[in-house]
């Protein structure tokens, strides 16, 4: 979150240096886009493509990101990385931003249902500041936790 706030300040400061070829509406649209991007969470997608995927790609090689971009756009998903690897357990990794977990879960279910992946999974991804915030949130509430060992009188 802190990084986004800093970015918003940068955008506002930058607006004073914008050449006259960009009008106020374009600048406002850019600022709205940056603010919306900051409200999005990051996700890591990883999976193992299927034999059917390999057969289709060998039959007709294609840039999958270009083809899938309208699909991602329909979920308002921003693609940061979209790479295929030489891994054994998984050979595809992507870093995405989305407004909520539901969009990612729905997108992954659609992709999995096509048979292009033998397995595919996702998880939230946090930058260092956001992950620190997660632990600060937990730190503030950890006194309220009662373990099963305490309840059983073993601890």
Coordinates of C-alpha atoms in Angstrom, one line a residue:
X1 CA 0.0 0.0 0.0
X2 CA 2.7 2.5 0.9
X3 CA 4.3 2.1 -2.5
X4 CA 1.0 2.9 -4.2
X5 CA 0.6 6.1 -2.1
X6 CA 4.1 7.1 -3.1
X7 CA 3.3 6.4 -6.7
X8 CA 0.2 8.6 -6.5
X9 CA 2.3 11.4 -5.2
X10 CA 4.8 10.9 -8.1
X11 CA 2.0 11.0 -10.6
X12 CA 0.7 14.3 -9.1
X13 CA 4.1 15.8 -9.1
X14 CA 4.8 14.6 -12.6
X15 CA 1.6 16.3 -13.8
X16 CA 3.3 19.6 -13.3
X17 CA 6.0 18.6 -15.8
X18 CA 3.7 17.1 -18.4
X19 CA 4.1 18.6 -21.9
X20 CA 1.2 20.5 -23.3
X21 CA 0.5 17.8 -25.9
X22 CA -1.3 15.8 -23.1
X23 CA -4.6 17.4 -22.2
X24 CA -6.2 17.4 -18.8
X25 CA -8.6 14.6 -19.6
X26 CA -5.7 12.3 -20.7
X27 CA -3.8 13.1 -17.5
X28 CA -6.9 12.5 -15.4
X29 CA -7.4 9.1 -17.1
X30 CA -3.8 8.2 -16.5
X31 CA -4.1 9.0 -12.8
X32 CA -7.3 7.0 -12.5
X33 CA -5.6 4.1 -14.2
X34 CA -2.6 4.2 -11.8
X35 CA -5.0 4.5 -8.8
X36 CA -7.0 1.5 -9.9
X37 CA -3.8 -0.5 -10.4
X38 CA -2.8 0.2 -6.8
X39 CA -6.1 -1.2 -5.6
X40 CA -5.4 -4.5 -7.3
X41 CA -3.7 -7.4 -5.5
X42 CA -0.9 -9.4 -7.1
X43 CA -1.1 -13.1 -7.8
X44 CA 1.3 -15.9 -8.8
X45 CA 0.0 -18.5 -11.2
X46 CA 1.9 -21.7 -11.8
X47 CA 1.0 -24.8 -13.7
X48 CA 2.0 -27.7 -15.8
X49 CA 0.8 -27.6 -19.4
X50 CA -0.8 -30.8 -20.8
X51 CA 0.1 -33.0 -23.8
X52 CA -2.9 -31.5 -25.6
X53 CA -1.3 -28.1 -25.2
X54 CA 2.0 -29.3 -26.6
X55 CA 0.2 -31.0 -29.6
X56 CA -1.7 -27.8 -30.4
X57 CA 1.4 -25.6 -30.1
X58 CA 3.4 -28.0 -32.3
X59 CA 0.6 -28.0 -34.9
X60 CA 0.2 -24.3 -34.9
X61 CA 2.9 -22.3 -32.9
X62 CA 1.3 -19.2 -31.3
X63 CA 2.0 -16.4 -28.9
X64 CA -0.4 -17.4 -26.1
X65 CA -0.2 -14.0 -24.3
X66 CA -1.3 -12.1 -27.4
X67 CA -4.2 -14.5 -27.9
X68 CA -5.3 -14.5 -24.2
X69 CA -5.0 -10.7 -23.6
X70 CA -8.7 -10.1 -24.4
X71 CA -9.6 -12.9 -21.9
X72 CA -7.5 -11.3 -19.2
X73 CA -9.0 -7.9 -20.1
X74 CA -12.5 -9.4 -19.5
X75 CA -11.6 -10.0 -15.9
X76 CA -9.7 -6.7 -15.6
X77 CA -6.5 -8.6 -15.0
X78 CA -3.1 -7.0 -15.6
X79 CA -0.4 -9.3 -16.7
X80 CA 3.1 -8.5 -15.4
X81 CA 4.9 -11.7 -16.3
X82 CA 3.8 -14.6 -18.5
X83 CA 6.6 -17.1 -19.0
X84 CA 7.0 -20.8 -19.9
X85 CA 9.9 -22.6 -18.1
X86 CA 11.7 -25.9 -18.5
X87 CA 10.5 -27.2 -15.1
X88 CA 9.4 -30.7 -14.4
X89 CA 6.7 -30.0 -11.8
X90 CA 5.5 -26.9 -13.5
X91 CA 6.5 -25.2 -16.7
X92 CA 4.4 -22.0 -16.7
X93 CA 4.5 -19.0 -14.3
X94 CA 2.7 -15.8 -14.4
X95 CA 2.4 -12.7 -12.2
X96 CA -0.9 -11.0 -12.4
X97 CA -2.8 -8.2 -10.7
X98 CA -6.6 -8.4 -10.2
X99 CA -9.3 -6.6 -8.2
X100 CA -10.1 -9.7 -6.1
X101 CA -9.5 -13.4 -5.5
X102 CA -12.8 -14.3 -7.3
X103 CA -11.5 -13.0 -10.6
X104 CA -8.4 -15.1 -10.4
X105 CA -10.2 -18.3 -9.2
X106 CA -12.8 -18.0 -12.0
X107 CA -10.0 -17.3 -14.6
X108 CA -8.0 -20.3 -13.4
X109 CA -11.1 -22.6 -13.5
X110 CA -11.8 -21.6 -17.1
X111 CA -8.2 -22.2 -18.1
X112 CA -8.1 -25.6 -16.3
X113 CA -11.4 -26.7 -17.9
X114 CA -9.9 -26.4 -21.4
X115 CA -7.5 -29.2 -20.9
X116 CA -4.5 -27.0 -21.7
X117 CA -3.1 -27.6 -18.2
X118 CA -2.5 -30.9 -16.3
X119 CA -2.5 -28.8 -13.2
X120 CA -2.7 -25.1 -12.4
X121 CA -2.7 -23.2 -9.1
X122 CA -2.6 -19.6 -7.8
X123 CA -1.7 -17.8 -4.7
X124 CA -1.6 -14.2 -3.5
X125 CA 1.7 -12.5 -3.9
X126 CA 2.9 -9.7 -1.5
X127 CA 5.8 -7.2 -2.0
X128 CA 8.0 -6.7 1.1
X129 CA 6.0 -3.8 2.5
X130 CA 2.6 -5.5 2.1
X131 CA 3.9 -8.7 3.7
X132 CA 5.2 -6.6 6.6
X133 CA 1.7 -5.2 6.9
X134 CA 0.3 -8.7 7.1
X135 CA 2.5 -9.5 10.0
X136 CA 1.8 -6.2 11.7
X137 CA -1.9 -7.0 11.4
X138 CA -1.3 -10.4 13.0
X139 CA 1.0 -9.0 15.7
X140 CA -1.8 -6.6 16.8
X141 CA -4.2 -9.6 17.3
X142 CA -2.0 -12.5 18.4
X143 CA -2.8 -12.0 22.1
X144 CA -6.4 -13.0 21.4
X145 CA -5.4 -16.4 20.0
X146 CA -5.9 -19.4 22.3
X147 CA -4.2 -22.6 21.2
X148 CA -5.7 -26.1 21.4
X149 CA -2.9 -27.0 23.8
X150 CA -3.9 -24.2 26.2
X151 CA -7.5 -25.3 26.1
X152 CA -6.5 -28.9 26.8
X153 CA -4.3 -27.8 29.7
X154 CA -1.2 -29.2 28.1
X155 CA 0.6 -26.0 27.6

